Short mmCIF file of C-alpha atoms in Angstrom, two decimals:
data_model
loop_
_atom_site.label_atom_id
_atom_site.label_comp_id
_atom_site.label_asym_id
_atom_site.label_seq_id
_atom_site.Cartn_x
_atom_site.Cartn_y
_atom_site.Cartn_z
CA MET A 1 29.27 -76.53 163.62
CA LEU A 2 27.38 -73.63 161.99
CA ASN A 3 30.76 -73.32 160.22
CA LYS A 4 30.66 -76.72 158.61
CA ILE A 5 26.17 -76.11 157.99
CA ALA A 6 27.85 -72.79 156.02
CA ASP A 7 30.36 -74.68 154.34
CA THR A 8 28.47 -77.72 153.38
CA ALA A 9 26.50 -75.50 151.07
CA ASP A 10 29.02 -74.49 148.91
CA GLN A 11 29.66 -77.41 147.71
CA LYS A 12 28.59 -79.52 144.97
CA TRP A 13 26.69 -82.27 147.20
CA ALA A 14 24.89 -81.19 149.53
CA TRP A 15 23.23 -79.15 146.28
CA ALA A 16 23.38 -83.40 144.68
CA LEU A 17 22.11 -84.78 147.99
CA LEU A 18 19.37 -82.08 147.07
CA PHE A 19 18.48 -82.02 143.46
CA GLY A 20 18.55 -86.34 144.38
CA SER A 21 16.26 -86.92 146.68
CA ALA A 22 13.66 -84.41 144.33
CA LEU A 23 14.54 -86.73 141.73
CA ILE A 24 13.49 -89.57 143.24
CA LEU A 25 9.86 -87.94 145.10
CA GLU A 26 9.23 -87.30 141.26
CA LEU A 27 9.99 -91.14 139.91
CA VAL A 28 8.48 -92.31 142.78
CA ALA A 29 5.59 -89.96 142.43
CA LEU A 30 5.50 -90.27 138.41
CA TYR A 31 5.61 -94.45 139.64
CA PHE A 32 2.26 -94.35 141.63
CA GLN A 33 1.01 -92.09 139.42
CA TYR A 34 0.78 -95.38 136.09
CA GLY A 35 2.00 -98.10 138.29
CA MET A 36 0.22 -98.20 140.97
CA ASP A 37 -2.72 -96.23 139.03
CA LEU A 38 -3.34 -93.62 141.77
CA LYS A 39 -4.70 -90.57 139.90
CA PRO A 40 -3.16 -86.66 141.68
CA CYS A 41 -5.76 -84.45 142.17
CA ILE A 42 -4.76 -80.44 141.96
CA MET A 43 -3.20 -80.24 145.62
CA CYS A 44 -0.96 -83.41 144.28
CA ILE A 45 -0.18 -82.12 141.27
CA TYR A 46 0.58 -78.44 142.82
CA GLN A 47 2.47 -80.27 145.69
CA ARG A 48 5.11 -82.30 142.19
CA THR A 49 5.85 -78.61 140.72
CA ALA A 50 7.24 -78.05 144.57
CA VAL A 51 9.15 -80.48 143.95
CA PHE A 52 10.57 -79.64 140.83
CA GLY A 53 11.42 -76.47 142.16
CA VAL A 54 13.47 -77.68 144.60
CA LEU A 55 14.70 -80.26 141.75
CA PHE A 56 15.71 -77.52 139.89
CA ALA A 57 16.40 -74.89 142.27
CA ALA A 58 19.56 -77.33 143.21
CA LEU A 59 20.33 -78.14 139.91
CA LEU A 60 22.03 -74.93 138.81
CA PRO A 61 24.80 -75.18 141.26
CA LEU A 62 25.70 -78.57 140.58
CA LEU A 63 25.68 -77.15 136.69
CA LYS A 64 27.98 -74.31 138.37
CA ASN A 65 29.11 -73.18 141.68
CA ASN A 66 29.27 -69.80 141.90
CA ILE A 67 28.16 -66.84 144.39
CA ILE A 68 24.57 -66.15 141.64
CA THR A 69 22.96 -69.61 141.53
CA ARG A 70 23.89 -70.25 144.56
CA THR A 71 21.80 -67.00 145.65
CA ILE A 72 18.58 -68.24 143.08
CA ALA A 73 19.05 -71.55 144.57
CA TYR A 74 18.32 -70.22 147.78
CA ILE A 75 15.37 -68.57 146.38
CA GLY A 76 14.17 -71.16 145.10
CA TRP A 77 14.83 -73.76 147.42
CA GLY A 78 12.93 -71.77 149.88
CA ILE A 79 9.98 -71.00 147.70
CA SER A 80 9.48 -74.50 147.10
CA ALA A 81 9.56 -75.84 150.29
CA ILE A 82 7.57 -73.77 152.31
CA TRP A 83 4.87 -73.91 149.39
CA GLY A 84 4.90 -76.75 148.64
CA MET A 85 4.56 -77.92 152.56
CA LEU A 86 0.95 -75.20 152.48
CA ILE A 87 0.19 -76.69 150.27
CA ALA A 88 0.71 -80.49 151.86
CA ILE A 89 -0.98 -78.78 155.08
CA GLU A 90 -4.39 -77.58 153.13
CA HIS A 91 -4.68 -80.88 151.01
CA VAL A 92 -4.40 -82.59 154.40
CA ASP A 93 -7.48 -80.29 155.53
CA ILE A 94 -9.36 -81.33 152.72
CA GLN A 95 -9.03 -84.75 153.31
CA THR A 96 -9.88 -85.19 157.16
CA ALA A 97 -12.43 -82.23 156.43
CA SER A 98 -15.59 -83.22 158.22
CA ASN A 99 -18.03 -81.58 156.32
CA PRO A 100 -16.72 -82.84 152.66
CA PHE A 101 -19.78 -81.00 150.51
CA PHE A 102 -17.80 -77.56 151.61
CA VAL A 103 -14.39 -78.76 151.04
CA SER A 104 -13.43 -78.93 146.99
CA CYS A 105 -10.27 -78.08 144.82
CA GLU A 106 -10.05 -77.06 141.73
CA ILE A 107 -10.28 -78.97 138.22
CA VAL A 108 -7.88 -77.60 136.25
CA PRO A 109 -4.62 -76.59 137.69
CA ASN A 110 -4.20 -72.89 137.72
CA PHE A 111 -0.85 -72.50 136.52
CA PRO A 112 -0.22 -68.92 134.29
CA ALA A 113 -0.94 -68.27 131.05
CA PHE A 114 2.82 -68.35 129.78
CA LEU A 115 3.97 -71.65 131.35
CA PRO A 116 0.64 -74.12 130.71
CA LEU A 117 2.37 -77.12 132.30
CA HIS A 118 -0.93 -78.64 132.67
CA THR A 119 -1.18 -78.60 128.90
CA MET A 120 2.40 -79.04 127.84
CA LEU A 121 3.45 -81.81 129.90
CA PRO A 122 -0.56 -83.62 130.67
CA ASN A 123 1.66 -86.84 131.58
CA ILE A 124 2.98 -85.16 134.55
CA PHE A 125 0.93 -82.29 135.05
CA ALA A 126 -2.67 -83.11 134.70
CA ALA A 127 -5.13 -83.99 137.20
CA THR A 128 -7.37 -86.67 136.84
CA GLY A 129 -8.38 -88.04 140.90
CA ASP A 130 -10.32 -86.15 143.99
CA CYS A 131 -8.91 -84.15 146.48
CA GLY A 132 -11.13 -85.79 149.34
CA ASN A 133 -10.03 -89.56 147.98
CA ILE A 134 -6.96 -91.81 150.17
CA ASP A 135 -6.18 -93.98 148.04
CA TRP A 136 -2.83 -94.93 149.36
CA GLU A 137 -1.66 -95.37 153.64
CA PHE A 138 1.82 -95.77 154.79
CA LEU A 139 1.60 -96.51 158.24
CA GLY A 140 -0.81 -95.07 158.76
CA MET A 141 -0.35 -91.08 157.01
CA SER A 142 -1.80 -90.12 153.68
CA MET A 143 0.15 -89.25 150.78
CA PRO A 144 -0.22 -85.83 151.66
CA GLN A 145 0.63 -86.14 155.37
CA TRP A 146 3.76 -88.03 154.29
CA MET A 147 4.36 -84.52 151.73
CA ILE A 148 4.20 -82.32 155.20
CA VAL A 149 7.25 -84.54 156.49
CA VAL A 150 8.96 -84.14 153.23
CA PHE A 151 8.60 -80.61 152.71
CA THR A 152 9.37 -80.08 156.37
CA LEU A 153 11.97 -81.57 155.99
CA TYR A 154 13.12 -79.67 152.98
CA SER A 155 12.21 -75.94 154.45
CA LEU A 156 13.98 -77.12 157.65
CA ALA A 157 17.53 -77.80 155.80
CA PHE A 158 16.76 -74.69 154.60
CA LEU A 159 17.14 -72.94 157.27
CA MET A 160 19.21 -74.18 158.97
CA VAL A 161 21.58 -73.05 155.59
CA ILE A 162 20.26 -69.92 155.50
CA ALA A 163 20.51 -69.37 159.35
CA SER A 164 23.96 -70.81 159.49
CA ARG A 165 25.46 -68.34 155.84
CA LEU A 166 23.42 -65.35 158.46
CA ILE A 167 24.87 -66.08 161.49
CA THR A 168 28.73 -66.67 160.41
CA ARG A 169 28.47 -63.90 157.88
CA ARG A 170 28.33 -65.77 154.69
CA PHE A 171 24.47 -65.76 153.39
CA TRP A 172 24.87 -62.04 151.07
CA ASP A 173 26.79 -64.31 148.18
CA LEU A 174 24.73 -62.60 146.17
CA PHE A 175 25.66 -58.75 148.05
CA THR A 176 29.26 -60.44 148.25
CA PHE A 177 29.34 -60.73 144.30
CA LEU A 178 28.45 -56.87 143.74
CA GLN A 179 31.30 -56.15 145.98
CA ILE A 180 33.37 -57.47 143.76
CA PHE A 181 32.69 -54.97 141.13
CA LYS A 182 32.89 -52.05 143.43
CA LYS A 183 36.54 -52.75 143.35
#
């Protein structure tokens, strides 16, 4: 079973599945924003950025599936999934705070100065909503609660792949790549 999971991580179709799921989430987010006129808050934008992180991480092995791109993809996937989950949890805490006057979120996204996404692509990364508002629910859960589920699934899948590769001794893709040059 672990060998099968470890082998799957080398296949392009697995990375295509990860890429496709992130792309669908981004398209749904844009539909909510423009089709349903739901205004994304700063925490929504950070979660959107984390989903883009998963999307771009999965894109690397799709373009060129080798040891280096997979290693970079693992790093990007893991950081994006876990960071997104933490942001979603914080967002739920803001929405469910017993005293909303003491809980707030930023107004302008805190992107790095060299990559101000909110000014470069304002239609995707500008925050216009309030973090405390619950404007949408499905099955009794708000959007950030659903994003906790999504990011938890991404994180669990990442951890399963990493654990299977560690156990089957196929994790160190980059290390293996570097060993080629020593021969």
